[in-house]
Amino acid sequence: MVRVISQETYDEVVHENMEQFSMTPEEAIEDAVKQLEAQGIDLSNIIKDLILNDDNELITSCLNQINIAIEDQNYGNIHHTLDKLRIQLDKDIARRVYAGRNGAYNSLIKLMKACLNNGTVIKAALKTITSLMTGNPDLLNDEGIALQIQILDNYPDIPTLQCLLRWIRECCIKHENNRQNIFNADIFNKLKKILIRDNASGPELRDACAVIRALVLDDDIRHEYGKAHEHASIIAKGALNVLTGLMPRYKKDKGVVGDLMITLAALIVRNEFCQEVEDAGGLKFVIDVMIDYPDSEKLNWQALKLLKALAGNDNVKSHIVTSGCGPLIVSVISRLKESECVVTAGLACISALTLRCPSNAGVFYDCGAPLIIIDAMKAYSKSVNVLKQAAWAIRNMSVRNKAECSEFITHGVEDVLTSALQQHGSKLESDIKAALRDLGLKVELKEEWTGKGTSLNNGIN
């Protein structure tokens, strides 16, 4: 279990070092950090250099000024105070936690509710509360969600709406309860109004897509079961045609196109959704993106993620390969081999497209995938993600293509796989051994469970 201490306890240790051992402030801080971390104490929520700059006093002062402004209903210069507070909050999570413990969230909510007609204050407060809750989403409550919906419904100013969307997104990251509560507040229908608006700007669409992706995350370790799949299904039913329809309209805007592709990839969690995106021209558009932007690392990564998601439907999977994506994928991995993200996504794509599909595997053999896969494993020998995806791709390409899989062996795959197994052990053991087995190479398999050899009693006398 992680051990934590309060800011006050940490400060006492630092002051003790200075008073009893005549250390300078810098020495006292360094020694305190070493002492406490050696005891297994997590200091991520502690402001370690507080004694050097008195940031706590600045944060407290800003919060006091906000509270006085609310009480006096005088908001003339409050946006400057908010900017000062935000600069402190952006420094680290410790300052955000400190501010939260000292009532920053409630003060900011009260301020926004009191200034709904003051765009300057609302915008500054939204930026500040986003900084406060970055990596610190537990602060959100029902009052905050109601305010989010109120602003979303009533504020016409696009820059302010973008600030709001960024706050909503931050509240959803690594917090399942927030996601469910925000989703249950009918957030999707509010977002859809942005997506279908004729005059929606590119940046606005990107922020709306970012919220949609946040709503379908499954990243809160405190919850064994979330509603990511359920949220994705509901959103997909109402938005797939809208998102796919936006792609041709914004085809010259790389940022919007990329966000649309990665959002679609997050939503197509069911077989029929994959088919719907293809029927709407999604596959052709992805291919055009990969052809039109051959050197864009981010766009190609996003395109590969969408292709892999589309491969969840067997019919679409076949169309992806027959449409000429095999050589495109291999070319992207080779051309952008310096990017670990692209290489990982490309190998995952090959793995998905060749799963239980020997004809697709044959296409990848024909366009030189074995050598590209092995070269990727050599280049990223320390990356568990790359090696895992490569092992899956090798396995899927080999298990039903015994005649062709000798090409992997010719290029020295056995040594590469064995080396990966030795280097990473249990992290990759099952994946590497499965690849070796399906290549027909020597592998020592563990028998995970064996019976004791005793006869079973079926309970019948």
Coordinates of C-alpha atoms in Angstrom, one line a residue, residues 40-409:
G40 CA 8.5 4.2 0.7
I41 CA 6.5 7.4 1.0
D42 CA 4.9 8.9 -2.1
L43 CA 5.8 12.6 -2.4
S44 CA 3.9 13.3 -5.6
N45 CA 1.3 15.3 -3.8
I46 CA 3.9 17.3 -1.9
I47 CA 5.2 20.8 -2.8
K48 CA 8.9 20.0 -2.3
D49 CA 10.3 23.5 -2.8
L50 CA 7.7 25.4 -0.8
I51 CA 10.2 26.8 1.6
L52 CA 12.1 28.5 -1.3
N53 CA 9.3 30.4 -2.9
D54 CA 6.3 30.5 -0.5
D55 CA 3.9 29.4 -3.3
N56 CA 1.4 28.3 -0.7
E57 CA 1.0 31.9 0.4
L58 CA 0.5 33.0 -3.1
I59 CA -2.1 30.4 -3.7
T60 CA -3.9 31.2 -0.5
S61 CA -3.7 34.9 -1.3
C62 CA -5.3 34.3 -4.7
L63 CA -8.1 32.2 -3.2
N64 CA -8.8 34.9 -0.5
Q65 CA -9.0 37.6 -3.3
I66 CA -11.5 35.4 -5.2
N67 CA -13.6 34.9 -2.1
I68 CA -13.6 38.6 -1.3
A69 CA -14.6 39.5 -4.9
I70 CA -17.6 37.1 -4.6
E71 CA -18.6 38.5 -1.3
D72 CA -18.3 42.2 -2.5
Q73 CA -19.6 41.4 -6.0
N74 CA -16.7 43.3 -7.4
Y75 CA -15.1 41.4 -10.3
G76 CA -13.1 44.2 -12.0
N77 CA -9.6 42.7 -11.8
I78 CA -10.5 39.1 -10.8
H79 CA -9.3 37.7 -14.1
H80 CA -5.8 38.8 -13.3
T81 CA -6.0 37.0 -10.0
L82 CA -7.3 33.9 -11.8
D83 CA -4.3 34.0 -14.2
K84 CA -1.9 34.2 -11.3
L85 CA -3.5 31.3 -9.6
R86 CA -3.5 29.2 -12.8
I87 CA 0.2 29.8 -13.3
Q88 CA 0.8 28.3 -9.8
L89 CA -1.5 25.3 -10.4
D90 CA 0.2 24.5 -13.7
K91 CA 3.5 23.9 -11.9
D92 CA 2.7 20.5 -10.5
I93 CA 0.1 18.2 -9.0
A94 CA 1.2 19.0 -5.4
R95 CA 0.1 22.7 -5.8
R96 CA -3.2 21.5 -7.3
V97 CA -3.8 19.2 -4.4
Y98 CA -2.9 22.0 -1.9
A99 CA -5.3 24.4 -3.6
G100 CA -8.0 21.8 -3.7
R101 CA -7.6 21.2 0.1
N102 CA -7.9 24.9 0.7
G103 CA -11.3 25.3 -1.1
A104 CA -10.2 26.3 -4.6
Y105 CA -12.8 24.2 -6.3
N106 CA -15.8 25.6 -4.4
S107 CA -14.5 29.2 -4.8
L108 CA -14.2 28.8 -8.5
I109 CA -17.6 27.3 -8.9
K110 CA -19.2 30.1 -6.8
L111 CA -17.4 32.7 -8.9
M112 CA -18.6 31.2 -12.2
K113 CA -22.2 31.0 -11.0
A114 CA -22.0 34.6 -9.9
C115 CA -20.5 35.7 -13.2
L116 CA -22.4 33.8 -15.9
N117 CA -22.9 37.0 -17.8
N118 CA -19.3 38.1 -17.6
G119 CA -17.4 36.3 -20.5
T120 CA -14.0 37.5 -19.4
V121 CA -14.3 36.1 -15.9
I122 CA -16.0 32.8 -17.1
K123 CA -13.2 32.1 -19.6
A124 CA -10.5 32.8 -17.1
A125 CA -12.2 30.7 -14.4
L126 CA -12.7 27.8 -16.8
K127 CA -9.0 27.8 -17.6
T128 CA -8.1 27.9 -13.9
I129 CA -10.5 25.2 -12.8
T130 CA -9.1 23.0 -15.7
S131 CA -5.6 23.5 -14.3
L132 CA -6.8 22.7 -10.8
M133 CA -8.4 19.4 -11.9
T134 CA -5.7 18.2 -14.3
G135 CA -4.7 14.9 -12.7
N136 CA -7.0 15.8 -9.8
P137 CA -10.5 15.0 -11.0
D138 CA -12.0 13.9 -7.6
L139 CA -13.1 17.4 -6.9
L140 CA -16.0 17.4 -9.3
N141 CA -19.5 17.2 -7.8
D142 CA -23.1 17.5 -8.9
E143 CA -23.0 21.3 -8.7
G144 CA -20.0 21.4 -11.0
I145 CA -21.7 19.1 -13.6
A146 CA -24.9 21.2 -13.5
L147 CA -22.8 24.3 -14.2
Q148 CA -21.0 22.6 -17.1
I149 CA -24.3 21.8 -18.7
Q150 CA -25.7 25.3 -18.0
I151 CA -22.7 26.9 -19.8
L152 CA -22.8 24.4 -22.6
D153 CA -26.5 25.2 -23.2
N154 CA -26.4 28.9 -22.9
Y155 CA -22.9 30.3 -23.9
P156 CA -22.6 31.2 -27.6
D157 CA -18.9 32.3 -27.4
I158 CA -16.8 29.6 -29.1
P159 CA -13.5 30.2 -27.3
T160 CA -15.3 30.0 -23.9
L161 CA -17.0 26.8 -25.0
Q162 CA -13.7 25.3 -25.9
C163 CA -12.4 26.1 -22.4
L164 CA -15.5 24.4 -21.0
L165 CA -15.0 21.3 -23.2
R166 CA -11.4 21.0 -22.0
W167 CA -12.5 21.2 -18.4
I168 CA -15.1 18.5 -19.0
R169 CA -12.5 16.3 -20.7
E170 CA -10.1 16.7 -17.8
C171 CA -12.9 15.6 -15.3
C172 CA -13.4 12.4 -17.3
I173 CA -9.8 11.2 -17.3
K174 CA -9.1 8.4 -14.9
H175 CA -12.4 8.9 -13.1
E176 CA -15.2 6.5 -13.9
N177 CA -17.8 8.1 -11.6
N178 CA -17.3 11.5 -13.2
R179 CA -17.6 9.9 -16.7
Q180 CA -20.9 8.2 -15.8
N181 CA -22.3 11.3 -14.1
I182 CA -21.4 13.6 -16.9
F183 CA -22.7 11.1 -19.5
N184 CA -26.0 10.8 -17.5
A185 CA -26.4 14.6 -17.7
D186 CA -27.1 14.2 -21.4
I187 CA -23.7 15.5 -22.5
F188 CA -23.7 13.6 -25.7
N189 CA -26.7 15.4 -27.2
K190 CA -25.1 18.7 -26.3
L191 CA -21.9 17.7 -28.1
K192 CA -23.8 16.4 -31.1
K193 CA -25.3 19.9 -31.6
I194 CA -21.7 21.2 -32.0
L195 CA -20.9 18.4 -34.4
I196 CA -23.9 19.0 -36.7
R197 CA -23.7 22.8 -36.6
D198 CA -22.8 24.2 -40.1
N199 CA -20.5 26.9 -38.8
A200 CA -18.6 24.7 -36.3
S201 CA -14.9 25.6 -36.3
G202 CA -12.2 23.0 -36.6
P203 CA -10.8 23.7 -33.1
E204 CA -14.3 23.4 -31.6
L205 CA -14.9 20.1 -33.3
R206 CA -11.5 18.8 -32.0
D207 CA -12.4 19.7 -28.5
A208 CA -15.8 18.0 -28.8
C209 CA -14.2 14.9 -30.2
A210 CA -11.7 14.9 -27.3
V211 CA -14.6 14.9 -24.8
I212 CA -16.3 12.0 -26.7
R213 CA -13.1 10.0 -26.5
A214 CA -12.7 10.8 -22.8
L215 CA -16.3 9.5 -22.1
V216 CA -15.4 6.0 -23.5
L217 CA -12.1 5.6 -21.6
D218 CA -11.6 2.7 -19.3
D219 CA -8.7 3.9 -17.3
D220 CA -9.8 4.1 -13.7
I221 CA -8.1 1.4 -11.7
R222 CA -10.4 2.0 -8.8
H223 CA -13.3 0.5 -10.8
E224 CA -13.1 -3.1 -12.0
Y225 CA -16.1 -2.6 -14.3
G226 CA -16.8 0.6 -16.1
K227 CA -19.3 1.7 -18.8
A228 CA -16.9 2.5 -21.6
H229 CA -18.5 -0.1 -24.0
E230 CA -22.0 1.1 -23.1
H231 CA -21.1 4.8 -23.6
A232 CA -19.3 4.0 -26.9
S233 CA -22.3 2.1 -28.2
I234 CA -24.8 4.8 -27.4
I235 CA -22.6 7.5 -28.9
A236 CA -21.8 5.4 -32.0
K237 CA -25.5 5.0 -32.7
G238 CA -26.0 8.7 -32.7
A239 CA -22.7 10.0 -34.1
L240 CA -21.0 7.6 -36.5
N241 CA -22.7 9.0 -39.6
V242 CA -22.1 12.6 -38.4
L243 CA -18.4 12.0 -37.7
T244 CA -17.8 10.1 -41.0
G245 CA -19.7 12.8 -42.9
L246 CA -17.4 15.5 -41.5
M247 CA -14.3 13.8 -42.9
P248 CA -14.6 15.0 -46.5
R249 CA -15.6 18.5 -45.3
Y250 CA -12.4 19.0 -43.3
K251 CA -10.1 16.9 -45.4
K252 CA -7.6 19.8 -45.7
D253 CA -7.4 20.3 -42.0
K254 CA -5.0 17.6 -40.7
G255 CA -5.8 18.3 -37.0
V256 CA -9.6 17.7 -37.5
V257 CA -9.1 14.7 -39.8
G258 CA -6.8 13.1 -37.3
D259 CA -9.2 13.7 -34.4
L260 CA -12.2 12.3 -36.4
M261 CA -10.3 9.1 -37.2
I262 CA -9.1 8.5 -33.7
T263 CA -12.6 9.2 -32.3
L264 CA -14.2 6.8 -34.8
A265 CA -11.6 4.2 -33.7
A266 CA -12.7 4.6 -30.1
L267 CA -16.4 4.3 -30.9
I268 CA -16.6 1.3 -33.3
V269 CA -16.8 -1.3 -30.6
R270 CA -19.4 -3.5 -32.3
N271 CA -19.4 -5.5 -35.6
E272 CA -22.2 -3.4 -37.2
F273 CA -20.5 -0.1 -36.4
C274 CA -17.4 -1.1 -38.4
Q275 CA -19.7 -1.9 -41.4
E276 CA -21.5 1.4 -41.0
V277 CA -18.3 3.4 -41.1
E278 CA -17.2 1.6 -44.2
D279 CA -20.5 2.0 -45.9
A280 CA -20.3 5.7 -45.2
G281 CA -17.0 5.9 -47.1
G282 CA -14.7 5.8 -44.0
L283 CA -12.3 3.2 -45.4
K284 CA -11.8 5.0 -48.6
F285 CA -11.1 8.2 -46.7
V286 CA -8.5 6.5 -44.5
I287 CA -6.7 5.2 -47.5
D288 CA -6.7 8.7 -49.1
V289 CA -5.3 10.2 -45.9
M290 CA -2.4 7.6 -45.9
I291 CA -1.7 8.4 -49.6
D292 CA -2.1 12.2 -49.3
Y293 CA 0.0 12.6 -46.1
P294 CA 2.8 10.0 -46.4
D295 CA 5.1 11.8 -44.0
S296 CA 2.7 12.8 -41.3
E297 CA 3.6 10.6 -38.3
K298 CA 0.5 11.6 -36.3
L299 CA -2.0 11.2 -39.1
N300 CA -0.6 7.8 -40.2
W301 CA -0.7 6.6 -36.6
Q302 CA -4.4 7.7 -36.3
A303 CA -5.2 6.1 -39.7
L304 CA -3.6 2.8 -38.5
K305 CA -5.6 2.9 -35.3
L306 CA -8.9 3.3 -37.3
L307 CA -7.9 0.5 -39.7
K308 CA -7.3 -1.9 -36.8
A309 CA -10.7 -1.0 -35.3
L310 CA -12.5 -1.5 -38.6
A311 CA -10.9 -4.9 -38.8
G312 CA -13.2 -6.0 -36.0
N313 CA -15.7 -6.9 -38.8
D314 CA -14.7 -9.8 -41.0
N315 CA -16.2 -8.4 -44.2
V316 CA -14.6 -5.0 -43.6
K317 CA -11.3 -6.8 -42.8
S318 CA -11.3 -8.4 -46.2
H319 CA -12.2 -5.1 -47.9
I320 CA -9.4 -3.4 -46.2
V321 CA -6.8 -5.8 -47.7
T322 CA -8.5 -6.0 -51.1
S323 CA -8.5 -2.2 -51.3
G324 CA -4.8 -2.2 -51.2
C325 CA -4.0 -1.4 -47.6
G326 CA -1.5 -4.2 -47.2
P327 CA 1.3 -2.5 -49.1
L328 CA 0.3 0.8 -47.6
I329 CA 0.6 -0.4 -44.0
V330 CA 4.0 -2.1 -44.7
S331 CA 5.2 1.1 -46.4
V332 CA 4.1 3.3 -43.5
I333 CA 6.0 1.0 -41.0
S334 CA 9.1 1.1 -43.1
R335 CA 8.9 4.8 -44.0
L336 CA 8.2 6.0 -40.4
K337 CA 10.3 3.4 -38.6
E338 CA 11.7 6.1 -36.3
S339 CA 8.3 6.4 -34.6
E340 CA 7.6 3.8 -32.1
C341 CA 3.9 4.7 -32.0
V342 CA 3.5 4.2 -35.8
V343 CA 5.5 1.0 -35.7
T344 CA 3.4 -0.4 -32.8
A345 CA 0.1 0.7 -34.5
G346 CA 1.2 -0.8 -37.9
L347 CA 2.1 -4.2 -36.3
A348 CA -1.2 -4.2 -34.4
C349 CA -2.9 -3.5 -37.7
I350 CA -1.2 -6.5 -39.4
S351 CA -2.0 -8.7 -36.5
A352 CA -5.7 -7.7 -36.6
L353 CA -6.0 -8.0 -40.4
T354 CA -4.4 -11.5 -40.5
L355 CA -6.3 -13.0 -37.6
R356 CA -8.0 -16.2 -38.8
C357 CA -7.5 -14.9 -42.4
P358 CA -4.8 -16.8 -44.3
S359 CA -5.6 -15.0 -47.6
N360 CA -4.9 -11.6 -45.9
A361 CA -1.7 -13.1 -44.5
G362 CA -0.7 -14.1 -48.0
V363 CA -1.0 -10.5 -49.1
F364 CA 1.3 -9.4 -46.3
Y365 CA 3.8 -12.0 -47.2
D366 CA 3.7 -10.8 -50.9
C367 CA 4.5 -7.2 -49.9
G368 CA 7.5 -8.0 -47.7
A369 CA 5.9 -7.8 -44.2
P370 CA 8.2 -10.5 -42.6
L371 CA 11.4 -8.6 -43.1
I372 CA 9.7 -5.3 -41.9
I373 CA 8.4 -7.0 -38.8
I374 CA 11.7 -8.6 -37.9
D375 CA 13.6 -5.3 -38.5
A376 CA 11.1 -3.5 -36.2
M377 CA 11.8 -6.1 -33.5
K378 CA 15.5 -5.5 -33.8
A379 CA 15.1 -1.7 -33.8
Y380 CA 12.8 -1.8 -30.7
S381 CA 14.3 -4.7 -28.8
K382 CA 13.6 -2.9 -25.5
S383 CA 9.9 -2.1 -26.2
V384 CA 7.5 -4.6 -24.8
N385 CA 4.6 -3.1 -26.8
V386 CA 6.4 -3.4 -30.2
L387 CA 7.6 -6.9 -29.5
K388 CA 4.2 -8.1 -28.3
Q389 CA 2.4 -6.8 -31.4
A390 CA 5.2 -8.2 -33.6
A391 CA 4.8 -11.6 -32.0
W392 CA 1.0 -11.6 -32.5
A393 CA 1.5 -10.5 -36.2
I394 CA 4.0 -13.4 -36.7
R395 CA 1.7 -15.9 -35.1
N396 CA -1.4 -14.8 -37.1
M397 CA 0.5 -14.8 -40.3
S398 CA 2.0 -18.2 -39.6
V399 CA -0.6 -20.4 -38.0
R400 CA -2.6 -21.1 -41.2
N401 CA 0.2 -20.3 -43.7
K402 CA 2.7 -23.0 -43.0
A403 CA 4.3 -23.0 -46.4
E404 CA 4.9 -19.3 -46.4
C405 CA 6.0 -18.9 -42.8
S406 CA 9.5 -20.2 -43.7
E407 CA 10.2 -16.6 -44.9
F408 CA 10.3 -15.5 -41.3
I409 CA 12.7 -18.3 -40.5

